[in-house]
Amino acid sequence: MKVKSNEAYPVASVYEAVSKQESEQMDFNTKIAYDHGSKYKLKKSEALSLKKKIMGADKSITDEMATKIVDVLPKYPETLDALLVPYKIKLEEGVKEKIISLVKEVV
């Protein structure tokens, strides 16, 4: 596969792209991505919509952070905090609750 951009894509997007290939043509890593994606809860359109809403919740949330949140679908503020540790960002309680409620709407 050729790298087309550095944009972060949710698992649902990757799964949809990978699932178009025939299993005989998949290499080991592609098969792993396919298996992982098949267990994911959201469709591509749902994942991208949620990602956009999360990014709109606070302007400090980057594309990469929103993608991580969409992939994990945290249901508790503590889980959300743990996801954001590598990014060295702390969200206000109101923003965290908004993100958690957005996640709960789709799960």
PDB file of C-alpha atoms in Angstrom:
ATOM      1  CA  MET A   1       0.000   0.000   0.000  1.00  0.00           C
ATOM      2  CA  LYS A   2       1.129   3.494  -0.790  1.00  0.00           C
ATOM      3  CA  VAL A   3       1.009   6.185   1.907  1.00  0.00           C
ATOM      4  CA  LYS A   4      -1.219   9.010   0.674  1.00  0.00           C
ATOM      5  CA  SER A   5      -1.321  11.294   3.729  1.00  0.00           C
ATOM      6  CA  ASN A   6      -0.393  11.622   7.388  1.00  0.00           C
ATOM      7  CA  GLU A   7      -3.996  12.100   8.474  1.00  0.00           C
ATOM      8  CA  ALA A   8      -5.175   9.861  11.296  1.00  0.00           C
ATOM      9  CA  TYR A   9      -7.988   7.492  10.322  1.00  0.00           C
ATOM     10  CA  PRO A  10     -10.316   5.665  12.710  1.00  0.00           C
ATOM     11  CA  VAL A  11     -10.268   1.863  12.762  1.00  0.00           C
ATOM     12  CA  ALA A  12     -13.628   1.806  10.946  1.00  0.00           C
ATOM     13  CA  SER A  13     -12.138   3.664   7.956  1.00  0.00           C
ATOM     14  CA  VAL A  14      -9.161   1.354   7.751  1.00  0.00           C
ATOM     15  CA  TYR A  15     -11.398  -1.712   8.026  1.00  0.00           C
ATOM     16  CA  GLU A  16     -13.595  -0.523   5.173  1.00  0.00           C
ATOM     17  CA  ALA A  17     -10.581   0.051   2.923  1.00  0.00           C
ATOM     18  CA  VAL A  18      -8.962  -3.276   3.829  1.00  0.00           C
ATOM     19  CA  SER A  19     -12.175  -5.270   3.469  1.00  0.00           C
ATOM     20  CA  LYS A  20     -12.285  -4.415  -0.248  1.00  0.00           C
ATOM     21  CA  GLN A  21      -9.234  -6.618  -0.823  1.00  0.00           C
ATOM     22  CA  GLU A  22      -9.530 -10.339  -1.317  1.00  0.00           C
ATOM     23  CA  SER A  23      -8.060 -12.341   1.556  1.00  0.00           C
ATOM     24  CA  GLU A  24      -5.573 -14.093  -0.746  1.00  0.00           C
ATOM     25  CA  GLN A  25      -4.055 -10.721  -1.648  1.00  0.00           C
ATOM     26  CA  MET A  26      -3.657  -9.539   1.966  1.00  0.00           C
ATOM     27  CA  ASP A  27      -0.251  -9.602   3.592  1.00  0.00           C
ATOM     28  CA  PHE A  28       0.154 -10.488   7.274  1.00  0.00           C
ATOM     29  CA  ASN A  29      -0.270  -6.917   8.587  1.00  0.00           C
ATOM     30  CA  THR A  30      -3.331  -6.310   6.435  1.00  0.00           C
ATOM     31  CA  LYS A  31      -4.949  -9.498   7.739  1.00  0.00           C
ATOM     32  CA  ILE A  32      -4.261  -8.378  11.315  1.00  0.00           C
ATOM     33  CA  ALA A  33      -5.856  -4.985  10.571  1.00  0.00           C
ATOM     34  CA  TYR A  34      -8.837  -6.719   8.964  1.00  0.00           C
ATOM     35  CA  ASP A  35      -9.355  -9.042  11.948  1.00  0.00           C
ATOM     36  CA  HIS A  36      -9.055  -6.139  14.391  1.00  0.00           C
ATOM     37  CA  GLY A  37     -11.443  -3.958  12.389  1.00  0.00           C
ATOM     38  CA  SER A  38     -14.054  -6.682  12.129  1.00  0.00           C
ATOM     39  CA  LYS A  39     -14.540  -6.469  15.915  1.00  0.00           C
ATOM     40  CA  TYR A  40     -15.013  -2.694  15.878  1.00  0.00           C
ATOM     41  CA  LYS A  41     -18.412  -1.281  16.866  1.00  0.00           C
ATOM     42  CA  LEU A  42     -18.829   1.672  14.490  1.00  0.00           C
ATOM     43  CA  LYS A  43     -19.215   2.048  10.750  1.00  0.00           C
ATOM     44  CA  LYS A  44     -16.926   4.428   8.891  1.00  0.00           C
ATOM     45  CA  SER A  45     -19.556   7.183   8.607  1.00  0.00           C
ATOM     46  CA  GLU A  46     -20.372   6.958  12.334  1.00  0.00           C
ATOM     47  CA  ALA A  47     -16.693   7.052  13.295  1.00  0.00           C
ATOM     48  CA  LEU A  48     -15.922  10.068  11.104  1.00  0.00           C
ATOM     49  CA  SER A  49     -19.008  11.920  12.356  1.00  0.00           C
ATOM     50  CA  LEU A  50     -18.055  11.257  15.976  1.00  0.00           C
ATOM     51  CA  LYS A  51     -14.477  12.348  15.305  1.00  0.00           C
ATOM     52  CA  LYS A  52     -15.709  15.669  13.899  1.00  0.00           C
ATOM     53  CA  LYS A  53     -17.991  16.241  16.914  1.00  0.00           C
ATOM     54  CA  ILE A  54     -15.165  15.462  19.340  1.00  0.00           C
ATOM     55  CA  MET A  55     -12.854  17.907  17.603  1.00  0.00           C
ATOM     56  CA  GLY A  56     -15.611  20.502  17.872  1.00  0.00           C
ATOM     57  CA  ALA A  57     -15.923  19.982  21.636  1.00  0.00           C
ATOM     58  CA  ASP A  58     -12.603  21.739  22.306  1.00  0.00           C
ATOM     59  CA  LYS A  59     -10.191  23.458  19.931  1.00  0.00           C
ATOM     60  CA  SER A  60      -7.166  21.922  21.680  1.00  0.00           C
ATOM     61  CA  ILE A  61      -8.192  18.418  20.527  1.00  0.00           C
ATOM     62  CA  THR A  62      -6.156  17.467  17.474  1.00  0.00           C
ATOM     63  CA  ASP A  63      -7.061  15.103  14.654  1.00  0.00           C
ATOM     64  CA  GLU A  64      -4.819  12.417  16.147  1.00  0.00           C
ATOM     65  CA  MET A  65      -6.347  12.761  19.625  1.00  0.00           C
ATOM     66  CA  ALA A  66      -9.899  12.608  18.276  1.00  0.00           C
ATOM     67  CA  THR A  67      -9.034   9.511  16.254  1.00  0.00           C
ATOM     68  CA  LYS A  68      -7.650   7.789  19.360  1.00  0.00           C
ATOM     69  CA  ILE A  69     -10.810   8.664  21.295  1.00  0.00           C
ATOM     70  CA  VAL A  70     -13.015   7.299  18.485  1.00  0.00           C
ATOM     71  CA  ASP A  71     -10.988   4.084  18.323  1.00  0.00           C
ATOM     72  CA  VAL A  72     -11.170   3.423  22.067  1.00  0.00           C
ATOM     73  CA  LEU A  73     -14.666   4.850  22.734  1.00  0.00           C
ATOM     74  CA  PRO A  74     -14.076   5.735  26.407  1.00  0.00           C
ATOM     75  CA  LYS A  75     -17.169   5.597  28.609  1.00  0.00           C
ATOM     76  CA  TYR A  76     -15.566   7.138  31.705  1.00  0.00           C
ATOM     77  CA  PRO A  77     -13.651  10.391  32.257  1.00  0.00           C
ATOM     78  CA  GLU A  78     -10.743   8.451  33.786  1.00  0.00           C
ATOM     79  CA  THR A  79     -10.334   6.430  30.593  1.00  0.00           C
ATOM     80  CA  LEU A  80     -10.415   9.619  28.537  1.00  0.00           C
ATOM     81  CA  ASP A  81      -7.750  11.156  30.790  1.00  0.00           C
ATOM     82  CA  ALA A  82      -5.567   8.064  30.332  1.00  0.00           C
ATOM     83  CA  LEU A  83      -5.888   8.308  26.537  1.00  0.00           C
ATOM     84  CA  LEU A  84      -4.749  11.914  26.575  1.00  0.00           C
ATOM     85  CA  VAL A  85      -1.687  11.453  28.833  1.00  0.00           C
ATOM     86  CA  PRO A  86       0.760  11.043  25.890  1.00  0.00           C
ATOM     87  CA  TYR A  87      -0.525  14.317  24.418  1.00  0.00           C
ATOM     88  CA  LYS A  88       0.087  16.202  27.690  1.00  0.00           C
ATOM     89  CA  ILE A  89      -3.355  17.761  27.672  1.00  0.00           C
ATOM     90  CA  LYS A  90      -5.936  18.074  30.427  1.00  0.00           C
ATOM     91  CA  LEU A  91      -9.486  18.838  29.420  1.00  0.00           C
ATOM     92  CA  GLU A  92     -11.944  20.695  31.614  1.00  0.00           C
ATOM     93  CA  GLU A  93     -14.611  18.558  33.288  1.00  0.00           C
ATOM     94  CA  GLY A  94     -17.371  19.994  31.085  1.00  0.00           C
ATOM     95  CA  VAL A  95     -15.481  19.098  27.920  1.00  0.00           C
ATOM     96  CA  LYS A  96     -14.760  15.594  29.184  1.00  0.00           C
ATOM     97  CA  GLU A  97     -18.407  15.031  30.016  1.00  0.00           C
ATOM     98  CA  LYS A  98     -19.443  16.297  26.567  1.00  0.00           C
ATOM     99  CA  ILE A  99     -17.034  13.870  24.852  1.00  0.00           C
ATOM    100  CA  ILE A 100     -18.216  10.973  27.033  1.00  0.00           C
ATOM    101  CA  SER A 101     -21.842  11.782  26.190  1.00  0.00           C
ATOM    102  CA  LEU A 102     -21.013  11.908  22.455  1.00  0.00           C
ATOM    103  CA  VAL A 103     -19.402   8.478  22.730  1.00  0.00           C
ATOM    104  CA  LYS A 104     -22.354   7.056  24.647  1.00  0.00           C
ATOM    105  CA  GLU A 105     -24.733   8.296  21.941  1.00  0.00           C
ATOM    106  CA  VAL A 106     -23.118   6.038  19.335  1.00  0.00           C
ATOM    107  CA  VAL A 107     -22.251   3.001  21.437  1.00  0.00           C
TER     108      VAL A 107
END
